[in-house]
């Protein structure tokens, strides 16, 4: 039989990052939380929480957290129909849903989708950010219930819905173009001009160069893990970067930014994948994501 008091303790330690905060949320002592977690770990024979600042879940601990999200959604439905089940004075436990998306979607269209869901439903959201080629791993490891990903094949146990493509343009300021590409954009000049790279997982510049020149081009780069800062850095002449069309179209229209090579967009298909066990209860979220995406992404 499942010990839900212990499972809830694990979930809240991971969610809040500490035993003390979890204890406050459950109105018990930190030692009580520690005892519940320790007994559950001993019973299962696995470590569920990596003690630290903050505390984080192991892979097995993540599965416990996702199970408690499912339970929380079921309880929310049940309490809505039978409010008398809630004990007087018992603190209400709002469910936090864990989802993942890529940074450029979050910086362009995704927030509009999830905000409309969050304002209409009594759920909290924990949004993880990773490269679109890697968010599917969060689903595979049980770290999230749903994700925006570039993977078109369903992750095991998930349902997939196509959203459209996020269009990127290789852009730079006019002074930058004059300084580095006065004679035109060539492989040799591109290999010397500093680019902007989000992080080590970011391959958009190489994919674009392969599309234009037939092979990736090794180039110097600034590392800049921020969607908006990518645009700002391009405007300031710091480097060239692959910026979402949604963020730079006005700058292109004004001439503040220009395409490195005109007419060479890079479209990255995106898909919404959601855990099958939660898919029915997350239909409103899925609909909000699909509506927002199809309103702005390339179809």
mmCIF file of C-alpha atoms in Angstrom:
data_model
loop_
_atom_site.group_PDB
_atom_site.id
_atom_site.type_symbol
_atom_site.label_atom_id
_atom_site.label_comp_id
_atom_site.label_asym_id
_atom_site.label_seq_id
_atom_site.Cartn_x
_atom_site.Cartn_y
_atom_site.Cartn_z
ATOM 1 C CA UNK A 1 0.000 0.000 0.000
ATOM 2 C CA UNK A 2 1.338 3.415 -0.932
ATOM 3 C CA UNK A 3 2.362 5.788 1.856
ATOM 4 C CA UNK A 4 0.967 9.019 0.445
ATOM 5 C CA UNK A 5 2.168 11.109 3.381
ATOM 6 C CA UNK A 6 5.734 10.091 2.517
ATOM 7 C CA UNK A 7 5.205 10.474 -1.217
ATOM 8 C CA UNK A 8 3.815 13.960 -0.692
ATOM 9 C CA UNK A 9 6.790 14.821 1.513
ATOM 10 C CA UNK A 10 9.214 13.786 -1.252
ATOM 11 C CA UNK A 11 7.280 15.793 -3.820
ATOM 12 C CA UNK A 12 7.248 18.946 -1.704
ATOM 13 C CA UNK A 13 10.937 18.721 -0.772
ATOM 14 C CA UNK A 14 11.781 18.605 -4.477
ATOM 15 C CA UNK A 15 9.277 21.326 -5.347
ATOM 16 C CA UNK A 16 10.391 23.755 -2.621
ATOM 17 C CA UNK A 17 14.058 22.749 -2.602
ATOM 18 C CA UNK A 18 14.348 22.108 1.136
ATOM 19 C CA UNK A 19 12.997 19.997 3.993
ATOM 20 C CA UNK A 20 12.221 23.152 5.974
ATOM 21 C CA UNK A 21 10.016 24.681 3.277
ATOM 22 C CA UNK A 22 8.248 21.373 2.713
ATOM 23 C CA UNK A 23 7.560 21.193 6.446
ATOM 24 C CA UNK A 24 6.031 24.684 6.383
ATOM 25 C CA UNK A 25 3.826 23.712 3.435
ATOM 26 C CA UNK A 26 2.534 20.635 5.267
ATOM 27 C CA UNK A 27 2.399 22.315 8.695
ATOM 28 C CA UNK A 28 4.699 19.739 10.316
ATOM 29 C CA UNK A 29 8.266 19.789 11.630
ATOM 30 C CA UNK A 30 11.320 19.381 9.364
ATOM 31 C CA UNK A 31 12.253 16.262 11.345
ATOM 32 C CA UNK A 32 8.872 14.729 10.478
ATOM 33 C CA UNK A 33 9.497 15.380 6.782
ATOM 34 C CA UNK A 34 12.998 13.944 7.048
ATOM 35 C CA UNK A 35 11.691 10.825 8.786
ATOM 36 C CA UNK A 36 9.001 10.237 6.149
ATOM 37 C CA UNK A 37 11.481 10.567 3.308
ATOM 38 C CA UNK A 38 14.096 8.401 5.022
ATOM 39 C CA UNK A 39 11.604 5.609 5.771
ATOM 40 C CA UNK A 40 10.327 5.612 2.195
ATOM 41 C CA UNK A 41 13.857 5.484 0.780
ATOM 42 C CA UNK A 42 14.746 2.606 3.096
ATOM 43 C CA UNK A 43 11.598 0.742 2.141
ATOM 44 C CA UNK A 44 12.257 1.174 -1.590
ATOM 45 C CA UNK A 45 15.999 0.672 -1.344
ATOM 46 C CA UNK A 46 16.734 3.729 -3.497
ATOM 47 C CA UNK A 47 17.675 7.355 -2.928
ATOM 48 C CA UNK A 48 14.841 9.679 -3.940
ATOM 49 C CA UNK A 49 16.305 13.052 -2.972
ATOM 50 C CA UNK A 50 19.805 14.417 -3.409
ATOM 51 C CA UNK A 51 20.404 16.500 -0.289
ATOM 52 C CA UNK A 52 21.825 19.891 -1.125
ATOM 53 C CA UNK A 53 20.931 23.534 -1.584
ATOM 54 C CA UNK A 54 18.516 23.161 -3.222
ATOM 55 C CA UNK A 55 17.470 19.556 -2.744
ATOM 56 C CA UNK A 56 16.805 17.817 -6.055
ATOM 57 C CA UNK A 57 15.209 14.567 -7.127
ATOM 58 C CA UNK A 58 17.005 11.515 -8.403
ATOM 59 C CA UNK A 59 15.564 9.804 -11.476
ATOM 60 C CA UNK A 60 13.420 7.580 -9.208
ATOM 61 C CA UNK A 61 12.440 10.617 -7.199
ATOM 62 C CA UNK A 62 11.226 12.349 -10.360
ATOM 63 C CA UNK A 63 8.838 9.454 -10.982
ATOM 64 C CA UNK A 64 7.461 9.893 -7.466
ATOM 65 C CA UNK A 65 6.915 13.594 -8.159
ATOM 66 C CA UNK A 66 5.095 12.917 -11.443
ATOM 67 C CA UNK A 67 2.903 10.314 -9.721
ATOM 68 C CA UNK A 68 1.940 12.897 -7.120
ATOM 69 C CA UNK A 69 1.019 15.318 -9.902
ATOM 70 C CA UNK A 70 -1.377 12.697 -11.301
ATOM 71 C CA UNK A 71 -2.787 12.143 -7.813
ATOM 72 C CA UNK A 72 -3.116 15.881 -7.270
ATOM 73 C CA UNK A 73 -5.086 16.312 -10.500
ATOM 74 C CA UNK A 74 -7.413 13.459 -9.515
ATOM 75 C CA UNK A 75 -7.903 14.942 -6.051
ATOM 76 C CA UNK A 76 -8.656 18.372 -7.513
ATOM 77 C CA UNK A 77 -11.448 16.842 -9.610
ATOM 78 C CA UNK A 78 -12.740 14.827 -6.656
ATOM 79 C CA UNK A 79 -12.756 17.763 -4.232
ATOM 80 C CA UNK A 80 -14.564 19.844 -6.842
ATOM 81 C CA UNK A 81 -17.382 17.313 -6.797
ATOM 82 C CA UNK A 82 -17.190 16.439 -3.078
ATOM 83 C CA UNK A 83 -15.824 19.459 -1.175
ATOM 84 C CA UNK A 84 -16.889 17.880 2.137
ATOM 85 C CA UNK A 85 -13.929 15.507 1.787
ATOM 86 C CA UNK A 86 -11.599 18.394 2.643
ATOM 87 C CA UNK A 87 -11.012 18.374 6.402
ATOM 88 C CA UNK A 88 -11.807 21.662 8.194
ATOM 89 C CA UNK A 89 -8.673 23.728 8.636
ATOM 90 C CA UNK A 90 -6.670 21.494 6.311
ATOM 91 C CA UNK A 91 -4.371 23.622 4.121
ATOM 92 C CA UNK A 92 -5.298 23.465 0.467
ATOM 93 C CA UNK A 93 -2.675 21.807 -1.724
ATOM 94 C CA UNK A 94 -2.545 23.351 -5.185
ATOM 95 C CA UNK A 95 -1.063 21.091 -7.835
ATOM 96 C CA UNK A 96 2.112 22.199 -9.614
ATOM 97 C CA UNK A 97 2.403 20.859 -13.156
ATOM 98 C CA UNK A 98 5.906 20.366 -14.550
ATOM 99 C CA UNK A 99 6.319 21.100 -18.244
ATOM 100 C CA UNK A 100 9.260 21.884 -20.524
ATOM 101 C CA UNK A 101 9.842 24.102 -23.527
ATOM 102 C CA UNK A 102 12.678 25.640 -25.496
ATOM 103 C CA UNK A 103 13.814 29.156 -24.616
ATOM 104 C CA UNK A 104 12.816 30.726 -27.942
ATOM 105 C CA UNK A 105 9.253 29.413 -27.687
ATOM 106 C CA UNK A 106 9.049 30.742 -24.138
ATOM 107 C CA UNK A 107 10.355 34.092 -25.353
ATOM 108 C CA UNK A 108 7.875 34.360 -28.223
ATOM 109 C CA UNK A 109 4.549 32.490 -28.023
ATOM 110 C CA UNK A 110 4.508 29.833 -25.274
ATOM 111 C CA UNK A 111 3.947 32.133 -22.305
ATOM 112 C CA UNK A 112 0.720 33.438 -23.835
ATOM 113 C CA UNK A 113 -0.570 29.874 -24.076
ATOM 114 C CA UNK A 114 0.246 28.783 -20.540
ATOM 115 C CA UNK A 115 -0.835 32.076 -18.966
ATOM 116 C CA UNK A 116 -4.333 31.712 -20.396
ATOM 117 C CA UNK A 117 -4.463 28.192 -18.947
ATOM 118 C CA UNK A 118 -3.093 29.246 -15.561
ATOM 119 C CA UNK A 119 -5.550 32.124 -15.142
ATOM 120 C CA UNK A 120 -8.524 29.868 -15.839
ATOM 121 C CA UNK A 121 -7.438 26.759 -13.885
ATOM 122 C CA UNK A 122 -6.376 26.252 -10.286
ATOM 123 C CA UNK A 123 -2.956 24.868 -11.219
ATOM 124 C CA UNK A 124 0.552 26.204 -10.703
ATOM 125 C CA UNK A 125 3.238 25.700 -13.337
ATOM 126 C CA UNK A 126 6.920 24.829 -13.155
ATOM 127 C CA UNK A 127 8.369 25.517 -16.612
ATOM 128 C CA UNK A 128 11.738 23.975 -17.409
ATOM 129 C CA UNK A 129 13.791 25.350 -20.312
ATOM 130 C CA UNK A 130 16.042 23.293 -22.557
ATOM 131 C CA UNK A 131 16.958 23.033 -26.231
ATOM 132 C CA UNK A 132 14.051 21.799 -28.366
ATOM 133 C CA UNK A 133 16.151 18.774 -29.356
ATOM 134 C CA UNK A 134 16.512 17.783 -25.701
ATOM 135 C CA UNK A 135 13.153 18.514 -24.019
ATOM 136 C CA UNK A 136 11.939 15.048 -25.037
ATOM 137 C CA UNK A 137 14.543 13.634 -22.635
ATOM 138 C CA UNK A 138 12.708 15.350 -19.784
ATOM 139 C CA UNK A 139 9.606 13.332 -20.730
ATOM 140 C CA UNK A 140 11.560 10.097 -21.092
ATOM 141 C CA UNK A 141 13.063 10.506 -17.623
ATOM 142 C CA UNK A 142 9.719 11.356 -16.036
ATOM 143 C CA UNK A 143 10.790 14.879 -15.119
ATOM 144 C CA UNK A 144 7.812 16.600 -16.797
ATOM 145 C CA UNK A 145 4.269 15.741 -17.869
ATOM 146 C CA UNK A 146 4.382 17.633 -21.170
ATOM 147 C CA UNK A 147 6.898 19.390 -23.387
ATOM 148 C CA UNK A 148 7.451 21.416 -26.544
ATOM 149 C CA UNK A 149 9.990 19.422 -28.537
ATOM 150 C CA UNK A 150 11.409 18.979 -32.020
ATOM 151 C CA UNK A 151 10.795 15.208 -31.794
ATOM 152 C CA UNK A 152 7.909 14.201 -34.061
ATOM 153 C CA UNK A 153 7.752 10.576 -32.898
ATOM 154 C CA UNK A 154 5.874 10.021 -29.629
ATOM 155 C CA UNK A 155 8.024 9.517 -26.565
ATOM 156 C CA UNK A 156 7.003 6.213 -24.943
ATOM 157 C CA UNK A 157 3.757 6.750 -23.060
ATOM 158 C CA UNK A 158 3.054 10.144 -24.674
ATOM 159 C CA UNK A 159 0.760 11.654 -27.270
ATOM 160 C CA UNK A 160 2.160 14.049 -29.851
ATOM 161 C CA UNK A 161 0.539 17.013 -31.617
ATOM 162 C CA UNK A 162 2.276 19.053 -34.372
ATOM 163 C CA UNK A 163 2.391 22.784 -33.630
ATOM 164 C CA UNK A 164 4.079 24.305 -36.688
ATOM 165 C CA UNK A 165 7.583 25.628 -37.247
ATOM 166 C CA UNK A 166 9.415 28.414 -35.459
ATOM 167 C CA UNK A 167 11.152 30.442 -38.175
ATOM 168 C CA UNK A 168 14.688 31.687 -37.575
ATOM 169 C CA UNK A 169 16.621 34.284 -39.564
ATOM 170 C CA UNK A 170 20.383 34.796 -39.562
ATOM 171 C CA UNK A 171 20.564 38.475 -38.643
ATOM 172 C CA UNK A 172 23.090 41.172 -37.773
ATOM 173 C CA UNK A 173 23.284 44.944 -37.566
ATOM 174 C CA UNK A 174 24.258 46.997 -40.603
ATOM 175 C CA UNK A 175 27.547 48.183 -38.998
ATOM 176 C CA UNK A 176 28.424 44.550 -38.258
ATOM 177 C CA UNK A 177 27.705 43.592 -41.877
ATOM 178 C CA UNK A 178 29.881 46.445 -43.132
ATOM 179 C CA UNK A 179 32.708 45.482 -40.780
ATOM 180 C CA UNK A 180 32.733 41.739 -41.527
ATOM 181 C CA UNK A 181 30.896 41.185 -44.807
ATOM 182 C CA UNK A 182 31.605 44.240 -46.952
ATOM 183 C CA UNK A 183 32.370 41.979 -49.903
ATOM 184 C CA UNK A 184 29.472 39.616 -49.257
ATOM 185 C CA UNK A 185 28.902 36.641 -46.985
ATOM 186 C CA UNK A 186 31.325 33.837 -47.825
ATOM 187 C CA UNK A 187 32.487 30.777 -45.917
ATOM 188 C CA UNK A 188 35.867 32.397 -45.316
ATOM 189 C CA UNK A 189 34.387 35.629 -43.948
ATOM 190 C CA UNK A 190 31.804 33.704 -41.888
ATOM 191 C CA UNK A 191 34.608 31.712 -40.263
ATOM 192 C CA UNK A 192 36.075 34.986 -38.942
ATOM 193 C CA UNK A 193 32.933 36.877 -37.924
ATOM 194 C CA UNK A 194 31.815 36.351 -34.302
ATOM 195 C CA UNK A 195 28.462 34.650 -33.904
ATOM 196 C CA UNK A 196 26.072 34.406 -30.963
ATOM 197 C CA UNK A 197 25.510 30.970 -29.424
ATOM 198 C CA UNK A 198 22.927 30.178 -26.731
ATOM 199 C CA UNK A 199 24.802 27.240 -25.161
ATOM 200 C CA UNK A 200 26.646 24.048 -26.081
ATOM 201 C CA UNK A 201 23.405 22.430 -27.275
ATOM 202 C CA UNK A 202 22.666 25.247 -29.732
ATOM 203 C CA UNK A 203 23.301 24.040 -33.307
ATOM 204 C CA UNK A 204 21.120 26.491 -35.232
ATOM 205 C CA UNK A 205 24.074 28.477 -36.628
ATOM 206 C CA UNK A 206 25.716 25.295 -37.935
ATOM 207 C CA UNK A 207 22.447 24.025 -39.412
ATOM 208 C CA UNK A 208 21.864 27.349 -41.185
ATOM 209 C CA UNK A 209 25.440 27.464 -42.524
ATOM 210 C CA UNK A 210 25.088 23.893 -43.793
ATOM 211 C CA UNK A 211 21.880 24.856 -45.565
ATOM 212 C CA UNK A 212 23.438 27.920 -47.218
ATOM 213 C CA UNK A 213 26.984 26.702 -47.934
ATOM 214 C CA UNK A 214 26.534 22.937 -47.989
ATOM 215 C CA UNK A 215 28.604 22.355 -44.844
ATOM 216 C CA UNK A 216 28.853 23.773 -41.303
ATOM 217 C CA UNK A 217 31.293 26.639 -40.805
ATOM 218 C CA UNK A 218 33.507 26.812 -37.725
ATOM 219 C CA UNK A 219 33.352 30.368 -36.391
ATOM 220 C CA UNK A 220 34.243 32.356 -33.261
ATOM 221 C CA UNK A 221 31.303 32.908 -30.950
ATOM 222 C CA UNK A 222 29.983 34.768 -27.948
ATOM 223 C CA UNK A 223 28.042 32.599 -25.490
ATOM 224 C CA UNK A 224 24.780 34.267 -24.547
ATOM 225 C CA UNK A 225 22.008 32.140 -22.920
ATOM 226 C CA UNK A 226 19.109 34.564 -23.367
ATOM 227 C CA UNK A 227 16.573 34.857 -26.182
ATOM 228 C CA UNK A 228 16.062 38.615 -25.820
ATOM 229 C CA UNK A 229 19.775 39.245 -25.308
ATOM 230 C CA UNK A 230 20.407 37.504 -28.622
ATOM 231 C CA UNK A 231 18.366 40.201 -30.340
ATOM 232 C CA UNK A 232 19.899 42.995 -28.265
ATOM 233 C CA UNK A 233 23.435 41.767 -28.952
ATOM 234 C CA UNK A 234 22.735 41.638 -32.684
ATOM 235 C CA UNK A 235 21.359 45.185 -32.582
ATOM 236 C CA UNK A 236 24.482 46.351 -30.738
ATOM 237 C CA UNK A 237 26.765 44.796 -33.360
ATOM 238 C CA UNK A 238 28.212 42.193 -31.020
ATOM 239 C CA UNK A 239 27.707 39.299 -33.421
ATOM 240 C CA UNK A 240 25.335 37.592 -35.833
ATOM 241 C CA UNK A 241 22.755 35.129 -34.608
ATOM 242 C CA UNK A 242 19.784 32.958 -35.465
ATOM 243 C CA UNK A 243 16.889 35.010 -34.158
ATOM 244 C CA UNK A 244 13.191 34.090 -34.237
ATOM 245 C CA UNK A 245 11.396 35.962 -36.982
ATOM 246 C CA UNK A 246 8.716 36.861 -34.419
ATOM 247 C CA UNK A 247 11.269 38.933 -32.482
ATOM 248 C CA UNK A 248 13.189 40.626 -35.287
ATOM 249 C CA UNK A 249 10.653 41.365 -38.030
ATOM 250 C CA UNK A 250 10.169 44.946 -36.831
ATOM 251 C CA UNK A 251 13.954 45.472 -36.641
ATOM 252 C CA UNK A 252 14.291 44.079 -40.171
ATOM 253 C CA UNK A 253 11.559 46.402 -41.397
ATOM 254 C CA UNK A 254 13.311 49.425 -39.845
ATOM 255 C CA UNK A 255 16.742 48.420 -41.146
ATOM 256 C CA UNK A 256 18.229 48.071 -37.671
ATOM 257 C CA UNK A 257 18.921 44.427 -38.531
ATOM 258 C CA UNK A 258 19.467 42.729 -41.872
ATOM 259 C CA UNK A 259 19.644 39.110 -42.982
ATOM 260 C CA UNK A 260 23.135 37.786 -43.605
ATOM 261 C CA UNK A 261 21.857 36.122 -46.765
ATOM 262 C CA UNK A 262 18.447 37.292 -47.949
ATOM 263 C CA UNK A 263 15.741 34.673 -48.277
ATOM 264 C CA UNK A 264 17.408 31.927 -46.208
ATOM 265 C CA UNK A 265 15.043 31.250 -43.286
ATOM 266 C CA UNK A 266 15.505 28.189 -41.108
ATOM 267 C CA UNK A 267 12.231 26.589 -39.998
ATOM 268 C CA UNK A 268 12.360 24.325 -36.938
ATOM 269 C CA UNK A 269 9.265 22.089 -36.564
ATOM 270 C CA UNK A 270 7.867 21.904 -33.043
ATOM 271 C CA UNK A 271 5.593 19.344 -31.418
ATOM 272 C CA UNK A 272 3.630 19.152 -28.185
ATOM 273 C CA UNK A 273 4.064 15.872 -26.339
ATOM 274 C CA UNK A 274 2.027 15.048 -23.237
ATOM 275 C CA UNK A 275 1.987 12.044 -20.917
ATOM 276 C CA UNK A 276 -0.932 9.777 -21.877
ATOM 277 C CA UNK A 277 -2.033 9.328 -18.272
ATOM 278 C CA UNK A 278 -2.412 13.090 -17.889
ATOM 279 C CA UNK A 279 -3.524 13.931 -21.431
ATOM 280 C CA UNK A 280 -7.264 13.931 -20.759
ATOM 281 C CA UNK A 281 -6.941 16.180 -17.711
ATOM 282 C CA UNK A 282 -4.518 18.443 -19.553
ATOM 283 C CA UNK A 283 -6.753 18.901 -22.598
ATOM 284 C CA UNK A 284 -7.328 22.601 -21.764
ATOM 285 C CA UNK A 285 -3.561 23.153 -21.594
ATOM 286 C CA UNK A 286 -3.001 21.260 -24.837
ATOM 287 C CA UNK A 287 -5.709 23.296 -26.551
ATOM 288 C CA UNK A 288 -4.216 26.564 -25.295
ATOM 289 C CA UNK A 289 -0.753 25.546 -26.538
ATOM 290 C CA UNK A 290 -2.047 24.420 -29.939
ATOM 291 C CA UNK A 291 -4.151 27.572 -30.429
ATOM 292 C CA UNK A 292 -1.290 29.905 -29.497
ATOM 293 C CA UNK A 293 1.249 28.046 -31.624
ATOM 294 C CA UNK A 294 -0.873 27.764 -34.735
ATOM 295 C CA UNK A 295 -1.654 31.452 -34.534
ATOM 296 C CA UNK A 296 1.996 32.475 -34.949
ATOM 297 C CA UNK A 297 4.130 29.549 -36.122
ATOM 298 C CA UNK A 298 4.724 28.666 -39.758
ATOM 299 C CA UNK A 299 2.226 26.015 -40.827
#
